[in-house]
Coordinates of C-alpha atoms in Angstrom, one line a residue:
V1 CA 12.0 -12.7 20.7
F2 CA 9.2 -13.7 18.3
Q3 CA 8.1 -16.5 20.5
V4 CA 8.0 -14.2 23.5
Y5 CA 6.0 -11.5 21.6
T6 CA 3.4 -14.1 20.3
S7 CA 2.9 -15.6 23.8
I8 CA 1.9 -12.3 25.4
R9 CA 0.4 -10.8 22.3
N10 CA -3.2 -11.3 23.4
E11 CA -2.6 -10.4 27.0
A12 CA -4.0 -7.2 28.4
G13 CA -2.8 -4.5 30.8
A14 CA -0.6 -1.3 30.6
A15 CA 2.6 -3.2 31.7
V16 CA 2.2 -5.9 29.1
G17 CA 1.3 -3.2 26.5
K18 CA 4.4 -1.4 26.9
L19 CA 6.5 -4.8 26.9
K20 CA 4.8 -5.6 23.6
H21 CA 5.6 -2.3 22.2
S22 CA 9.3 -2.6 23.3
L23 CA 9.4 -5.9 21.7
R24 CA 8.3 -4.8 18.5
Q25 CA 10.7 -1.9 18.6
L26 CA 13.5 -4.5 19.2
L27 CA 12.3 -6.6 16.2
I28 CA 12.5 -3.5 14.0
L29 CA 16.1 -2.8 15.2
L30 CA 17.1 -6.6 14.5
S31 CA 15.5 -6.2 11.0
S32 CA 18.1 -3.5 10.3
I33 CA 21.2 -5.4 11.2
T34 CA 23.8 -5.6 8.5
G35 CA 27.6 -5.3 7.8
I36 CA 30.5 -7.2 9.2
V37 CA 28.4 -8.9 11.9
F38 CA 27.8 -11.6 9.2
L39 CA 30.7 -13.8 8.5
D40 CA 29.5 -14.5 5.0
K41 CA 26.6 -14.4 2.6
N42 CA 25.2 -17.7 3.8
Q43 CA 25.0 -16.5 7.4
K44 CA 23.3 -13.3 6.3
N45 CA 20.8 -15.2 4.2
A46 CA 20.1 -17.5 7.1
Y47 CA 19.5 -14.5 9.4
C48 CA 17.2 -12.9 6.8
G49 CA 15.3 -16.1 6.5
F50 CA 14.8 -16.3 10.3
M51 CA 13.5 -12.8 10.4
I52 CA 11.1 -13.3 7.5
D53 CA 9.8 -16.5 9.1
G54 CA 9.2 -14.7 12.4
C55 CA 7.5 -11.7 10.8
M56 CA 5.2 -14.0 8.9
S57 CA 4.2 -15.8 11.9
V58 CA 3.0 -12.5 13.5
L59 CA 1.6 -11.3 10.3
S60 CA -0.6 -14.3 9.8
L61 CA -2.3 -13.5 13.1
L62 CA -2.6 -9.8 12.3
I63 CA -4.3 -10.5 9.0
T64 CA -6.8 -12.7 10.6
E65 CA -7.8 -10.0 13.0
L66 CA -7.6 -7.1 10.5
N67 CA -10.2 -9.1 8.4
D68 CA -12.6 -10.0 11.5
S69 CA -15.5 -7.8 11.1
N70 CA -16.5 -8.5 14.8
R71 CA -13.3 -7.1 16.3
T72 CA -13.9 -4.6 19.3
M73 CA -12.7 -1.1 19.7
E74 CA -10.0 -2.2 22.2
Q75 CA -8.8 -4.8 19.7
M76 CA -8.6 -2.1 16.8
E77 CA -6.8 0.3 19.0
Y78 CA -4.1 -2.4 19.6
L79 CA -4.0 -3.4 16.0
E80 CA -3.2 0.1 15.1
S81 CA 0.3 0.1 16.7
E82 CA 1.1 -3.4 15.8
T83 CA 0.1 -2.9 12.1
V84 CA 2.3 0.2 11.8
D85 CA 5.3 -1.7 13.5
L86 CA 5.0 -4.7 11.4
C87 CA 4.7 -2.7 8.3
S88 CA 7.8 -0.7 9.3
M89 CA 9.6 -4.2 9.9
I90 CA 8.8 -5.2 6.5
T91 CA 10.2 -2.1 5.0
R92 CA 13.3 -2.3 7.0
L93 CA 13.8 -6.0 5.9
V94 CA 13.3 -5.0 2.3
T95 CA 15.7 -2.2 2.5
N96 CA 18.3 -4.1 4.4
F97 CA 18.5 -7.2 2.5
R98 CA 17.1 -6.3 -0.9
I99 CA 15.3 -8.5 -3.5
G100 CA 18.6 -10.4 -4.4
T101 CA 18.6 -11.9 -1.0
L102 CA 15.0 -12.2 -0.4
C103 CA 14.1 -13.9 -3.5
V104 CA 16.1 -17.1 -2.8
L105 CA 14.2 -17.7 0.4
P106 CA 11.4 -20.3 0.2
T107 CA 9.1 -17.7 2.0
F108 CA 9.5 -14.9 -0.5
S109 CA 6.2 -15.5 -2.1
N110 CA 4.6 -15.6 1.4
L111 CA 6.1 -12.2 2.1
L112 CA 4.8 -10.8 -1.1
T113 CA 1.3 -12.3 -0.4
A114 CA 1.3 -10.8 3.1
I115 CA 2.2 -7.3 1.7
A116 CA -0.7 -7.6 -0.8
T117 CA -3.2 -9.0 1.9
V118 CA -2.3 -6.4 4.6
G119 CA -2.5 -3.6 2.1
D120 CA -5.9 -4.9 0.7
A121 CA -7.3 -5.1 4.3
L122 CA -6.2 -1.6 5.3
L123 CA -7.8 -0.2 2.1
K124 CA -11.0 -2.2 2.7
I125 CA -11.2 -0.8 6.4
S126 CA -10.6 2.5 5.3
V127 CA -13.5 2.3 2.6
L128 CA -15.8 0.9 5.3
E129 CA -15.1 3.5 7.9
L130 CA -15.7 6.4 5.4
K131 CA -18.9 4.7 4.3
N132 CA -20.1 4.5 7.8
A133 CA -19.3 8.2 8.2
Q134 CA -21.4 8.9 5.1
G135 CA -18.4 10.4 3.4
D136 CA -17.4 12.8 6.1
M137 CA -13.6 12.5 6.4
E138 CA -13.4 14.3 9.7
M139 CA -15.7 11.6 11.3
V140 CA -13.4 8.8 10.4
D141 CA -11.2 7.4 13.1
G142 CA -7.8 5.7 12.4
G143 CA -7.3 7.1 8.9
E144 CA -3.9 8.4 9.6
W145 CA -2.4 5.2 11.0
R146 CA -3.9 3.3 8.1
D147 CA -2.4 5.6 5.5
E148 CA 0.9 5.5 7.3
A149 CA 1.1 1.6 7.4
L150 CA -0.1 1.5 3.7
G151 CA 2.7 4.1 2.8
M152 CA 5.4 1.8 4.3
L153 CA 3.9 -1.1 2.3
L154 CA 4.1 0.8 -0.9
E155 CA 7.6 1.9 -0.1
A156 CA 8.6 -1.6 0.2
V157 CA 7.1 -2.5 -3.0
C158 CA 8.8 0.5 -4.6
L159 CA 12.2 -0.9 -3.2
L160 CA 11.5 -4.4 -4.7
A161 CA 10.2 -3.4 -8.0
E162 CA 12.9 -0.8 -8.8
D163 CA 15.9 -2.8 -7.5
P164 CA 18.7 -2.5 -10.1
W165 CA 19.3 -6.2 -9.4
L166 CA 16.2 -7.0 -11.4
F167 CA 17.5 -5.1 -14.5
N168 CA 21.0 -6.5 -14.5
V169 CA 22.3 -7.1 -18.0
R170 CA 23.3 -10.6 -16.9
Q171 CA 19.8 -11.6 -16.3
G172 CA 19.3 -15.2 -15.4
N173 CA 16.7 -17.6 -13.8
A174 CA 16.8 -15.8 -10.4
Q175 CA 15.8 -12.4 -11.9
D176 CA 13.1 -14.0 -14.1
A177 CA 11.7 -16.1 -11.2
A178 CA 11.6 -13.0 -8.9
T179 CA 9.8 -10.9 -11.5
I180 CA 7.2 -13.6 -12.1
L181 CA 6.6 -13.7 -8.2
L182 CA 6.2 -10.0 -8.1
K183 CA 3.8 -9.9 -10.9
S184 CA 1.5 -12.7 -9.6
N185 CA 1.5 -11.7 -6.0
L186 CA 1.3 -7.9 -6.1
A187 CA -1.0 -7.4 -9.0
P188 CA -4.1 -7.7 -6.8
L189 CA -3.1 -4.9 -4.6
Y190 CA -2.8 -2.3 -7.3
H191 CA -6.5 -3.2 -8.3
S192 CA -7.5 -2.9 -4.6
Y193 CA -5.6 0.4 -4.3
V194 CA -7.2 2.0 -7.3
T195 CA -10.8 0.9 -6.7
S196 CA -10.6 1.9 -3.0
R197 CA -9.0 5.4 -3.4
I198 CA -11.6 6.2 -6.1
E199 CA -14.4 5.0 -4.0
M200 CA -13.2 7.1 -1.2
A201 CA -12.7 10.1 -3.2
K202 CA -16.2 9.6 -4.6
M203 CA -17.8 9.4 -1.2
E204 CA -15.9 12.4 0.2
E205 CA -16.8 14.5 -2.9
H206 CA -20.5 13.5 -2.6
Y207 CA -20.6 14.5 1.1
L208 CA -18.9 17.9 0.4
T209 CA -21.3 18.7 -2.3
A210 CA -24.4 17.6 -0.6
N211 CA -23.5 19.6 2.4
A212 CA -22.1 22.6 0.6
A213 CA -19.0 22.2 2.6
D214 CA -15.3 23.0 1.2
L215 CA -11.9 21.8 2.5
D216 CA -9.9 24.8 3.9
E217 CA -7.0 25.8 1.7
V218 CA -4.3 24.4 4.0
R219 CA -6.0 21.0 4.3
E220 CA -6.7 20.8 0.7
E221 CA -3.1 21.6 -0.1
I222 CA -1.9 18.9 2.2
S223 CA -4.3 16.4 1.0
G224 CA -3.3 17.0 -2.6
T225 CA 0.4 16.8 -1.9
S226 CA -0.2 13.4 0.0
L227 CA -2.1 12.0 -2.8
E228 CA 0.4 13.0 -5.3
E229 CA 3.2 11.3 -3.3
E230 CA 1.1 8.2 -2.7
M231 CA 0.2 8.1 -6.3
T232 CA 3.7 8.4 -7.4
T233 CA 4.9 5.4 -5.2
A234 CA 1.7 3.5 -6.2
S235 CA 2.9 3.7 -9.8
S236 CA 5.7 1.4 -9.0
L237 CA 3.3 -1.0 -7.8
G238 CA 1.2 -0.8 -10.9
R239 CA 4.3 -1.1 -13.2
V240 CA 5.1 -4.6 -11.6
N241 CA 2.4 -6.0 -13.7
L242 CA 1.7 -3.3 -16.4
V243 CA -0.7 -5.5 -18.5
S244 CA -2.9 -6.2 -15.4
S245 CA -2.8 -2.7 -14.1
L246 CA -3.8 -1.1 -17.6
S247 CA -6.6 -3.8 -17.8
C248 CA -7.9 -2.7 -14.4
L249 CA -7.8 0.9 -15.3
S250 CA -9.4 0.3 -18.8
S251 CA -12.3 -1.6 -17.2
L252 CA -12.9 1.3 -14.9
F253 CA -12.8 3.8 -17.6
Q254 CA -15.2 1.9 -19.7
T255 CA -17.7 2.0 -16.8
C256 CA -17.1 5.6 -16.0
L257 CA -17.0 7.2 -19.5
P258 CA -20.6 6.4 -20.6
R259 CA -21.9 8.0 -17.4
L260 CA -19.7 11.1 -18.0
Q261 CA -20.9 11.5 -21.5
G262 CA -24.5 11.2 -20.2
L263 CA -23.8 13.8 -17.7
F264 CA -22.3 16.1 -20.3
A265 CA -25.3 15.6 -22.7
T266 CA -27.9 16.8 -20.0
E267 CA -28.9 20.3 -19.8
G268 CA -28.4 22.3 -16.7
H269 CA -25.6 23.9 -14.8
D270 CA -26.2 22.7 -11.3
V271 CA -23.9 20.1 -9.9
T272 CA -25.7 17.4 -7.9
P273 CA -23.7 15.3 -5.2
E274 CA -23.9 12.4 -7.7
A275 CA -22.5 14.5 -10.6
A276 CA -19.7 15.7 -8.4
A277 CA -18.7 12.1 -7.4
L278 CA -18.9 11.0 -10.9
L279 CA -16.5 13.9 -12.0
E280 CA -14.2 13.0 -9.1
E281 CA -14.1 9.5 -10.2
G282 CA -13.0 10.6 -13.8
R283 CA -10.5 12.8 -12.4
L284 CA -9.0 10.2 -10.1
L285 CA -8.8 7.7 -13.1
I286 CA -6.9 10.1 -15.2
I287 CA -4.6 10.8 -12.4
C288 CA -3.8 7.1 -11.9
A289 CA -3.3 6.6 -15.6
C290 CA -0.9 9.4 -15.9
H291 CA 1.1 8.2 -12.8
L292 CA 1.2 4.7 -14.2
L293 CA 2.3 5.6 -17.7
T294 CA 4.6 8.6 -17.2
D295 CA 7.1 10.1 -14.7
D296 CA 7.0 13.6 -13.6
T297 CA 9.8 15.8 -15.1
C298 CA 11.2 19.3 -14.5
G299 CA 9.6 20.5 -17.7
E300 CA 6.0 20.7 -18.7
T301 CA 5.6 17.3 -20.6
P302 CA 5.7 14.1 -18.5
L303 CA 8.4 11.5 -19.5
I304 CA 7.3 8.1 -20.4
P305 CA 9.8 5.6 -18.9
E306 CA 11.7 3.2 -21.1
N307 CA 10.3 0.2 -19.3
I308 CA 6.9 1.4 -20.2
L309 CA 7.8 1.8 -23.9
N310 CA 9.4 -1.6 -23.9
A311 CA 6.2 -3.2 -22.4
C312 CA 3.8 -1.5 -24.7
G313 CA 5.9 -2.7 -27.7
K314 CA 5.7 -6.2 -26.9

């Protein structure tokens, strides 16, 4: 199926487009196969390895095209559906086979690298599109599908990082090796996520203030809820390599705080677009830190997870 898909991937036409979509949907279904269909664990591992290898072969082509600044609008429209479907396939594979099976595969590191690379490419495209729109989010095309694809990747990371197998009391070389791979391959994605989301928030706030525009209440509520959910999932990504994530936030805080202090020290009550963007940067950094270091609870005080306390105590 993978060979058929790659052989027709670059062909145009409505009929071929439908066939490519159907093949991707079939691959997503094949990624979900589990249960008694496998005779033993070895057969299941072999099947998982085959699906990962096939997925990586298509992802390598996708990554090249996502990073191609000369892609046409037609190519971008095609990449939308392919990116969402492949990210869905990754999530299905992680959900189905879990890290205990995936980490023994020789391509596990490649899978993690692909997750980080695709996520980084999606974030950079979103920043560039908003920059071209001068901060006007309503003029940005494709934001929804990029957010959907990124959400699937973050969900896959969350499933990997929070798998109980990693915290088994009978830890051994397999768990240690898997943890090292997670830390080394996924840390760059958290850096990209934080910097990109903050940059986008600054541009949007600058535009809204400069044009005296406000989000309507419904859109603002939806946007706030979506950000809260995304930040919660992204916190799992950040906790994969807590030291690296804290270093990233610390560096951003050190850059932001002197400018905030300078802003508060100046006289006047008018909020310029630049000041609004700076305040939004500070707000997003605080939100990122809160989600990284604490879990929300039913009470008023966020709870510091045990793994955070253990990591800070080392």
